[in-house]
Amino acid sequence: MKLTRRDALTLGLGATAAALLPMSATAAAEDAIAVFTGGVEAGAGDITLTTPETVENGNRVPISVEAPGAMAIAVFATGNPTPEVATFNFGPMAGRRFASTRIRLTATQDVVAVAKLADGAFVRTSVMVKVINGS
Amino acid sequence: MISGDKPRVKMPVSAAAGAEITIKTLIPHPMESGQRKDSDGNTIPRSIINRFTCEFNGESVIDVRLEPSVSANPDFEFAATVPEAGVFNFTWYADDGSVYEMAQEIAIG
């Protein structure tokens, strides 16, 4: 494909839009997180979110979360059309508070994990995942 | 679910009393997100597995709420404690009302 000046400009505009977009996407994600926490501020703490740094294919991105003592852990994809991904509620027969699955990411974005602890406090962490081909 | 395919569970057949085990599950399902369009430009309606539960002898191990951002053929890995011999029950709930179930016994020893 030949890259014309018009194409280059369009690409540039697209990149600018993409750079601006995460702001609004993050706002939607923060709203979704507030629904999970009931508006309680989630601080940093003992929670681990493991993802690849870069993925070729956004259709199956392996993630795992762990937060010792958590009652529940919710995962959010801040750049997806709907930020909620999954909520893991741990029961009395759960072992360590760990879960792993595969998720869809439409583009490069921050993935956020939030854990609800036994005392009602919330902790969160986030990881930037670079996606080459979005889902 | 894709017809003919069954959910799969991978876990040990026995464990020491009180031990922690790792369980892996997978269900074949397209997890249609509701974001895609067909060739005529019509939105393909959302149809996903929206909940997965695992219980041991009737008590909850994990209860997962899934959204369309979970990949097709959703798989999970998690940990359970096994204080006694018994049965793990696995249940997947789909948007279309279908419920898929599996059970697996575990012995102590």
Coordinates of C-alpha atoms in Angstrom, one line a residue, chain A residues 56-132:
Chain A
E56 CA 0.2 -10.4 19.6
N57 CA -3.5 -11.4 19.8
G58 CA -6.0 -9.5 22.0
N59 CA -8.5 -12.4 21.8
R60 CA -6.9 -14.6 24.5
V61 CA -4.7 -12.6 26.9
P62 CA -3.8 -14.8 29.9
I63 CA -4.2 -13.0 33.3
S64 CA -3.9 -14.1 36.9
V65 CA -4.8 -12.3 40.1
E66 CA -3.9 -13.0 43.7
A67 CA -4.6 -11.1 46.9
P68 CA -4.1 -12.9 50.2
G69 CA -7.2 -12.7 52.4
A70 CA -9.4 -11.4 49.6
M71 CA -13.2 -12.1 49.7
A72 CA -13.4 -11.1 46.0
I73 CA -11.3 -9.9 43.2
A74 CA -12.7 -8.0 40.2
V75 CA -10.8 -7.3 36.9
F76 CA -11.4 -4.4 34.6
A77 CA -10.1 -3.6 31.1
T78 CA -10.1 0.2 31.0
G79 CA -10.0 0.4 27.2
N80 CA -12.7 -2.1 26.3
P81 CA -16.2 -1.1 25.2
T82 CA -17.4 -2.4 28.6
P83 CA -14.7 -2.3 31.3
E84 CA -16.0 -5.1 33.5
V85 CA -14.2 -8.4 32.8
A86 CA -14.8 -10.8 35.6
T87 CA -15.4 -10.9 39.4
F88 CA -14.1 -13.8 41.4
N89 CA -15.9 -14.4 44.7
F90 CA -14.1 -16.7 47.0
G91 CA -16.1 -19.1 49.2
P92 CA -15.2 -20.9 52.5
M93 CA -13.6 -23.8 50.6
A94 CA -11.3 -21.6 48.5
G95 CA -7.6 -22.2 48.8
R96 CA -5.2 -19.2 48.3
R97 CA -7.1 -16.2 46.9
F98 CA -5.9 -16.8 43.3
A99 CA -7.6 -17.0 40.0
S100 CA -6.4 -17.2 36.4
T101 CA -8.3 -16.9 33.1
R102 CA -8.1 -15.4 29.6
I103 CA -9.5 -12.1 28.5
R104 CA -10.2 -10.0 25.4
L105 CA -8.4 -6.7 25.0
T106 CA -9.5 -4.4 22.1
A107 CA -6.3 -2.3 22.2
T108 CA -3.3 -1.4 24.3
Q109 CA -4.6 -0.4 27.7
D110 CA -4.4 -0.6 31.5
V111 CA -5.9 -3.7 33.1
V112 CA -7.0 -3.1 36.7
A113 CA -7.5 -5.6 39.5
V114 CA -9.4 -4.7 42.7
A115 CA -9.7 -6.9 45.7
K116 CA -12.2 -6.7 48.6
L117 CA -10.5 -7.7 51.8
A118 CA -12.2 -9.4 54.8
D119 CA -12.2 -6.1 56.8
G120 CA -14.2 -4.3 54.0
A121 CA -11.2 -2.4 52.7
F122 CA -10.2 -2.5 49.0
V123 CA -6.8 -2.7 47.3
R124 CA -6.0 -2.3 43.6
T125 CA -3.2 -2.6 41.1
S126 CA -2.9 -2.1 37.4
V127 CA -0.8 -3.3 34.5
M128 CA -0.4 -1.8 31.1
V129 CA -0.7 -4.5 28.4
K130 CA 0.5 -3.7 24.9
V131 CA -1.8 -5.3 22.3
I132 CA -0.7 -5.6 18.7

